[in-house]
Coordinates of C-alpha atoms and ligand atoms in Angstrom, one line a residue:
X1 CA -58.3 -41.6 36.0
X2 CA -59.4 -38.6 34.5
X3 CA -60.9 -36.3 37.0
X4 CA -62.7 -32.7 36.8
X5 CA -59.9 -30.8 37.8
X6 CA -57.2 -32.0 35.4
X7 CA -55.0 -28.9 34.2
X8 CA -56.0 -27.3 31.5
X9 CA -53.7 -28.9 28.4
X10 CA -51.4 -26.0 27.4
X11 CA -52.3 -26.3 23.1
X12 CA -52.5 -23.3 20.9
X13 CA -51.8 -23.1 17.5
X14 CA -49.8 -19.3 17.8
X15 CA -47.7 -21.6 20.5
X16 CA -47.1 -24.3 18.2
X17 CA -46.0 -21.9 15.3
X18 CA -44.0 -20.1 17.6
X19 CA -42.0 -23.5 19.1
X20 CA -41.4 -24.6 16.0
X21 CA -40.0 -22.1 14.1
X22 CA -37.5 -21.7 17.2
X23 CA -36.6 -25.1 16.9
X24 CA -35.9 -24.9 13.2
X25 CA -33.9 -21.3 13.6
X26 CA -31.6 -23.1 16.2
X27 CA -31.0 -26.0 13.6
X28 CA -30.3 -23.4 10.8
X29 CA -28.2 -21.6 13.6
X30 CA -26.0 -24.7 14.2
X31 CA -26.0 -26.2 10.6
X32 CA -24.8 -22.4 9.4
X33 CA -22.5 -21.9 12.5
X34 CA -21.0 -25.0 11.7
X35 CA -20.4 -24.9 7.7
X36 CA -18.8 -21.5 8.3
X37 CA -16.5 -22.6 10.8
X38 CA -16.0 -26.0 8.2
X39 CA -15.3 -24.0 5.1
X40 CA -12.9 -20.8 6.6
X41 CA -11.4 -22.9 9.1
X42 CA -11.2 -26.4 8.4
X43 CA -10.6 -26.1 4.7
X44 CA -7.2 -25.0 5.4
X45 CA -6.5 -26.9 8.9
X46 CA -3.4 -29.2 8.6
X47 CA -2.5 -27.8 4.8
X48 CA 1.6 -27.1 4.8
X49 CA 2.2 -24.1 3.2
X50 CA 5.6 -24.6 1.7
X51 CA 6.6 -21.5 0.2
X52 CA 5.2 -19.0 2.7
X53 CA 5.1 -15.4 1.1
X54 CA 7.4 -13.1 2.2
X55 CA 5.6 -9.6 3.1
X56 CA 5.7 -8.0 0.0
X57 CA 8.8 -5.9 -0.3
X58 CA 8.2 -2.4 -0.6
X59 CA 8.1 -1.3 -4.7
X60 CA 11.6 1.1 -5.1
X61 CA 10.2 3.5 -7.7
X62 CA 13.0 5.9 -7.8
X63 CA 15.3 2.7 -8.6
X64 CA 12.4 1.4 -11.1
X65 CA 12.2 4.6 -13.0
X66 CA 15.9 5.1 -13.6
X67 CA 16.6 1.7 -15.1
X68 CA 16.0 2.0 -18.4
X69 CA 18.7 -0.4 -19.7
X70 CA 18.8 -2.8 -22.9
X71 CA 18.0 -5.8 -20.6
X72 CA 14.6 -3.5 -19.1
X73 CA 13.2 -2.8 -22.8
X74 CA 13.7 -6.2 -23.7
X75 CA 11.8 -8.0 -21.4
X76 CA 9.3 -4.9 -21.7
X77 CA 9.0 -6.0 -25.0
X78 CA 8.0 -9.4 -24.6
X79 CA 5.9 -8.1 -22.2
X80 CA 3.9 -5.7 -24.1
X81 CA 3.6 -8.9 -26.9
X82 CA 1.7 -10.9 -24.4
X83 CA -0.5 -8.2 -22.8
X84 CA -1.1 -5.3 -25.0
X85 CA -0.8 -6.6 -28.4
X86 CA -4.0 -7.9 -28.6
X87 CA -5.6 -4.2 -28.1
X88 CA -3.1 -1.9 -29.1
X89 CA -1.9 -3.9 -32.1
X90 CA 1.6 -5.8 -32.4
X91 CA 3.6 -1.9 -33.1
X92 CA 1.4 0.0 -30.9
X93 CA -0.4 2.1 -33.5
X94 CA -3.4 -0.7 -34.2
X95 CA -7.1 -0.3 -33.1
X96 CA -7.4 -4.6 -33.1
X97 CA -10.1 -4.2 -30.8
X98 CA -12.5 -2.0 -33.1
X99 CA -14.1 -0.8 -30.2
X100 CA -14.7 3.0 -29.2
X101 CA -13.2 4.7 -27.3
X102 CA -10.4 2.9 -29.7
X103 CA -7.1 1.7 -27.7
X104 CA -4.7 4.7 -27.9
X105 CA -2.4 4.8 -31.0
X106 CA 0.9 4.5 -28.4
X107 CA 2.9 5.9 -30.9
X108 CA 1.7 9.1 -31.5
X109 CA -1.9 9.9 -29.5
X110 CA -1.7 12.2 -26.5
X111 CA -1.8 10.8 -23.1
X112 CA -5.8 11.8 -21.5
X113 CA -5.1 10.4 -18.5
X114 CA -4.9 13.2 -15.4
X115 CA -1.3 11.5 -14.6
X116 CA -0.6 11.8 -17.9
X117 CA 2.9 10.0 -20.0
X118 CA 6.1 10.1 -17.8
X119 CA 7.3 6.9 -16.3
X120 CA 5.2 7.0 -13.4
X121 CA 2.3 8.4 -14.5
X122 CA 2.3 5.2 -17.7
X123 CA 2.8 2.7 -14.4
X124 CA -0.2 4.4 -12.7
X125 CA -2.4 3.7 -16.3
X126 CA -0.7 -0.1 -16.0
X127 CA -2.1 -0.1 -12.6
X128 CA -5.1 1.2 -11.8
X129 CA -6.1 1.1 -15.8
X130 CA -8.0 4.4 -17.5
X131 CA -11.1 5.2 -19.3
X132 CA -13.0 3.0 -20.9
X133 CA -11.8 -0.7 -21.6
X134 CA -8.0 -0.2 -20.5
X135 CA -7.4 -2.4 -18.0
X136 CA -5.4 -2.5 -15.2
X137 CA -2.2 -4.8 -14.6
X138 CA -2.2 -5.6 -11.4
X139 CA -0.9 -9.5 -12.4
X140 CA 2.4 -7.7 -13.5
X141 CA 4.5 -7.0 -10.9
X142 CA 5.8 -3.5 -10.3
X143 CA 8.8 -3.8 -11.9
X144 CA 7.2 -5.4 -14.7
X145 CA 5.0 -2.5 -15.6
X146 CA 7.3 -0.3 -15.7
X147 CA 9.7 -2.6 -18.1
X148 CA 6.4 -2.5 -20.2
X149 CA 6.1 1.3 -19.4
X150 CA 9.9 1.8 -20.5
X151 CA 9.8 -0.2 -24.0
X152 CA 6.5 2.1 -25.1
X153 CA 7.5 5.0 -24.4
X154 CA 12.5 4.7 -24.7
X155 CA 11.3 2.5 -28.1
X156 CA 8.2 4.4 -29.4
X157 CA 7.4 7.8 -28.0
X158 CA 10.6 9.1 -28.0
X159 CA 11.2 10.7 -31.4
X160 CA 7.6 11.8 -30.7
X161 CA 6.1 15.2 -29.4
X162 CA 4.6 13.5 -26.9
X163 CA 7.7 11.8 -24.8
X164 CA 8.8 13.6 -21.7
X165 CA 11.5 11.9 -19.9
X166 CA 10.2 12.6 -16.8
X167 CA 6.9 13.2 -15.3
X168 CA 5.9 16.8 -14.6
X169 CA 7.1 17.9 -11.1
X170 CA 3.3 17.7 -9.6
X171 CA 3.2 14.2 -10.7
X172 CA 7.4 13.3 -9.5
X173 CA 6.1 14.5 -5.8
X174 CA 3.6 12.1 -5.7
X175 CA 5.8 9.4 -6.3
X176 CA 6.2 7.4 -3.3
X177 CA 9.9 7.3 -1.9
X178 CA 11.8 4.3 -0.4
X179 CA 12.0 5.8 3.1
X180 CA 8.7 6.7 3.6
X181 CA 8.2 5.9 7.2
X182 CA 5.8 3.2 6.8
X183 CA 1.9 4.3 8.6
X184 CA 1.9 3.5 12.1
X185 CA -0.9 3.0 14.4
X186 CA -2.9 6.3 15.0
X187 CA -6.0 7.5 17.2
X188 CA -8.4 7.0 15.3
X189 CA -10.6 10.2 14.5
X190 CA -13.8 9.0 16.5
X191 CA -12.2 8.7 19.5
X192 CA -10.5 11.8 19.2
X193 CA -14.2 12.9 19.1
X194 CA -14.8 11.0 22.1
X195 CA -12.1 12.9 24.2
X196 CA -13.0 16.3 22.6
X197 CA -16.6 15.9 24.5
X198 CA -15.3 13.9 27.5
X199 CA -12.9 17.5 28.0
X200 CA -11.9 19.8 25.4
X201 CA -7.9 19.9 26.6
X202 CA -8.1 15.9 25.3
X203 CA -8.6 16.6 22.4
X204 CA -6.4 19.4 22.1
X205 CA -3.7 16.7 23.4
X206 CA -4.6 14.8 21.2
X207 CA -4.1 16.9 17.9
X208 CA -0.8 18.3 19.4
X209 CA 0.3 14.3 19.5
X210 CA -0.6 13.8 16.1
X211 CA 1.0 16.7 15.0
X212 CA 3.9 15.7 16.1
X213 CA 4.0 12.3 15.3
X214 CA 4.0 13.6 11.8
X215 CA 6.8 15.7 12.1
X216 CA 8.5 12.8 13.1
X217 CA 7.3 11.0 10.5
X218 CA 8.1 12.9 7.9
X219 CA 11.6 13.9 9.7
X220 CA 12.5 10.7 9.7
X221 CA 11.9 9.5 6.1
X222 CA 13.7 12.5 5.1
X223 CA 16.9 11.2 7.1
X224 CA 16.4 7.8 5.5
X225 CA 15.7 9.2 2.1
X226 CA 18.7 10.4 0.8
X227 CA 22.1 8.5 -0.7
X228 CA 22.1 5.1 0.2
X229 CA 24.8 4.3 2.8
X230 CA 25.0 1.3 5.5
X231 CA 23.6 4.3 8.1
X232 CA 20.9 5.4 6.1
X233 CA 19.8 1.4 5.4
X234 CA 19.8 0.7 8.8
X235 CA 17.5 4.1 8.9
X236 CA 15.0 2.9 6.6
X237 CA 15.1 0.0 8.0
X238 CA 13.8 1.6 11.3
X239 CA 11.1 4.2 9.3
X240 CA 9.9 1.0 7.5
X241 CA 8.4 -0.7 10.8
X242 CA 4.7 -0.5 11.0
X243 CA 4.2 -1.3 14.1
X244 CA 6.8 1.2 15.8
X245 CA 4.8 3.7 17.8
X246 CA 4.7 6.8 17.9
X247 CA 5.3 8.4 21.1
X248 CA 9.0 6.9 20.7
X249 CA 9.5 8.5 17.0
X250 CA 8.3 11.6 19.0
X251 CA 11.1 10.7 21.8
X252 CA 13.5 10.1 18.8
X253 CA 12.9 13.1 16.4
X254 CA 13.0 15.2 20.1
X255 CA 16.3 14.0 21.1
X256 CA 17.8 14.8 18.0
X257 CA 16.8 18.4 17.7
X258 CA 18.4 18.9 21.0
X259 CA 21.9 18.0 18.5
X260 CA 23.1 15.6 21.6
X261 CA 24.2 12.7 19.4
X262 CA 24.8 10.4 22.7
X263 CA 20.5 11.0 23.4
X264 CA 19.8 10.0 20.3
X265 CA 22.1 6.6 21.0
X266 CA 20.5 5.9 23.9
X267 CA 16.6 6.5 22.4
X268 CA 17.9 4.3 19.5
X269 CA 19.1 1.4 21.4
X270 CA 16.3 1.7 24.3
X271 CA 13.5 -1.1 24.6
X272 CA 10.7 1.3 24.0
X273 CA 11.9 1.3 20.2
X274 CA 10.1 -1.6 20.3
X275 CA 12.7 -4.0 18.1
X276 CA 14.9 -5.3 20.5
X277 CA 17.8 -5.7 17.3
X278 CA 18.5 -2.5 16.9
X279 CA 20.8 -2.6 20.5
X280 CA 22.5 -5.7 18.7
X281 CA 23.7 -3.3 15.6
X282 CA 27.2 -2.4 16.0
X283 CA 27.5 0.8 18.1
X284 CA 29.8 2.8 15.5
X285 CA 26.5 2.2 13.0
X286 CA 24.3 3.2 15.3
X287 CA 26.2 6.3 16.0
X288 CA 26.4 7.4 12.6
X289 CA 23.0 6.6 12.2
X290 CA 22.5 9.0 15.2
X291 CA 24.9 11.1 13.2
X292 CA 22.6 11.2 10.4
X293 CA 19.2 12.1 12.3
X294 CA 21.0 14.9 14.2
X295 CA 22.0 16.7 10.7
X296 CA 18.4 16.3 9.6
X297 CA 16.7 17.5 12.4
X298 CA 19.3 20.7 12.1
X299 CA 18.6 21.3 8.2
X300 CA 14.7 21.1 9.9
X301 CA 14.8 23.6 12.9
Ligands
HEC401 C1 -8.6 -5.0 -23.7 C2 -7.9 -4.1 -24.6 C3 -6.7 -3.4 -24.0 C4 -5.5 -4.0 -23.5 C5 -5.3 -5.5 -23.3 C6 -4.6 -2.9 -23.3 N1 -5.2 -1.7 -23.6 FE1 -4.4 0.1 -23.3 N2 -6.1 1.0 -23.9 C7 -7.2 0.3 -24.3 C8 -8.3 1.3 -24.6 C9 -9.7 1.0 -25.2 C10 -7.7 2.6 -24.3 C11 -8.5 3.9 -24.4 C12 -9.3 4.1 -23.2 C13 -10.1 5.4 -23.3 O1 -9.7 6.3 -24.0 O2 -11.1 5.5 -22.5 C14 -6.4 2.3 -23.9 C15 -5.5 3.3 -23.5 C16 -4.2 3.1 -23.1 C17 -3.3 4.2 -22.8 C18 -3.6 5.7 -22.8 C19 -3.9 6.3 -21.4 C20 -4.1 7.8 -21.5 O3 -3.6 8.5 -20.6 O4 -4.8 8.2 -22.4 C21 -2.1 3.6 -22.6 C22 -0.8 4.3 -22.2 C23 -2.2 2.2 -22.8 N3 -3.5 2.0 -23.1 C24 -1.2 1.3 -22.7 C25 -1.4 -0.1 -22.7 C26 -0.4 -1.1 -22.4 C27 1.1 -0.8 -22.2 C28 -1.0 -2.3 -22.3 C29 -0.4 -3.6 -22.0 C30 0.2 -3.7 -20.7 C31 -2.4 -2.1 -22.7 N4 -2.6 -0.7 -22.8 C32 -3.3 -3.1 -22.8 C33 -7.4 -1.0 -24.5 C34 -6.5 -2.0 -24.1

């Protein structure tokens, strides 16, 4: 059958090459696609998670820092046994480690750490660890560092020069306080660029809204902040939401300034607040929670 003018057979080795390392890319392609999707997916399809974690309740360090009872050092104690002993030595003052730097002698070194000895500063050395070969505690839970943190320093450090009751005021402001007004969603800065070259006036807008959003911010965990009473609870509670935005703290903190308790009602119970509870709450709490967030914006102004 064959004739003169049969087409040319299309065979090239570069062609071959080429076909079949496409061929074997889409099979890697799909066997890779496909173990991925296996192991991050499939691993845990169907699994019952029976003791879901609650998000992680927000660490109280005021509260933390002040309890310094019996029952606190006690369990610091045993603490300290398990986790520090075998470094520090079983009263603090051992080098069992023989290394160098040596473990500090907790019963009489100074502190080198920049946060240095008070309550906080020892739970920020528990948690992020210092220096060479101190580690940090992170498997301890908050409350249990600072037990730790208390026994050292109530039991040991206190007859010493070293002991200060408290952290130095620079180190007390950093401490994080239960009101803080948790972050909430922000322009991010490269599209703030964005705007300023699209039109200088965005960008301009868009620094006076971020100003204010931190006003409100900070406005607002300074009303939650103080005394604890049912209003200010039900204030933290509101200053602890992530996701509430900010245009509406803006709305809030505005209403408030203009001292008209009944606005600051209606902003609190309207559906841009974005939790649909907080018009449940009984209206005398809201209202002294309005109450609240009017004398703070005053002491502010
Ligand atoms: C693996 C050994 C090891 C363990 C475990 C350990 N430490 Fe240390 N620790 C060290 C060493 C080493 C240093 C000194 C680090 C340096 O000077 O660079 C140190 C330093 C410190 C300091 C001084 C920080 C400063 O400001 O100078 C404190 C406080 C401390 N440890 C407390 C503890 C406590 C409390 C525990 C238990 C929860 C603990 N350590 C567990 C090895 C250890």
């Amino acid at each position: 059958m064959s004739s003169p003018a049969k087409t040319r057979e299309i065979s090239h080795p570069a062609l071959w090459s080429v076909g079949l390392l496409a061929a074997a890319g889409a099979m890697g392609w799909v066997f890779f696609h496909w173990l991925d999707v296996g192991m991050l997916h499939g691993r845990d399809a169907g699994r019952i998670d029976f003791a879901p974690k609650a998000a992680a309740a927000p660490i109280d360090h005021p509260a933390l820092i002040a309890d310094r009872s019996p029952a606190v050092l006690e369990r610091g104690q045993q603490l300290y046994l398990k986790n520090c002993a075998s470094c520090h030595g079983p009263n603090g003052d051992q080098n069992m480690t023989g290394s160098s730097p040596a473990p500090r002698n907790l019963k009489k070194d100074a502190y080198k750490a920049e946060w240095g000895g008070g309550p906080y500063g020892f739970f920020l050395t528990l948690t992020k660890g210092w220096g060479q070969g101190m580690p940090g505690f992170t498997n301890l839970d908050a409350a249990d560092r600072y037990a730790v943190a208390h026994f050292v320093r109530e039991t040991w450090q206190k007859p010493q020069p070293i002991y200060i009751a408290d952290d130095k005021p620079e180190i007390q402001a950093q401490i994080p306080r239960p009101g803080a007004v948790a972050e909430g969603p922000r322009t991010p800065p490269h599209l703030v660029e964005q705007h300023a070259k699209l039109h200088p006036l965005m960008a301009v807008a868009a620094r006076e809204g971020e100003a204010r959003a931190t006003a409100a911010r900070a406005w607002l965990s300074e009303a939650a902040g103080g005394a604890e009473t049912a209003e200010r609870r039900l204030l933290a509670r509101i200053a602890k939401t992530p996701a509430r935005h900010a245009g509406w703290l803006v709305q809030l903190h505005e209403a408030a300034r203009t001292g008209d308790r009944a606005r600051v009602v209606v902003v609190l119970i309207s559906a841009d607040s974005g939790d649909p509870s907080l018009a449940l709450e009984p209206a005398a709490s809201i209202d002294a929670a309005a109450g609240v967030l009017v004398a703070a914006a005053g002491q502010k102004a």
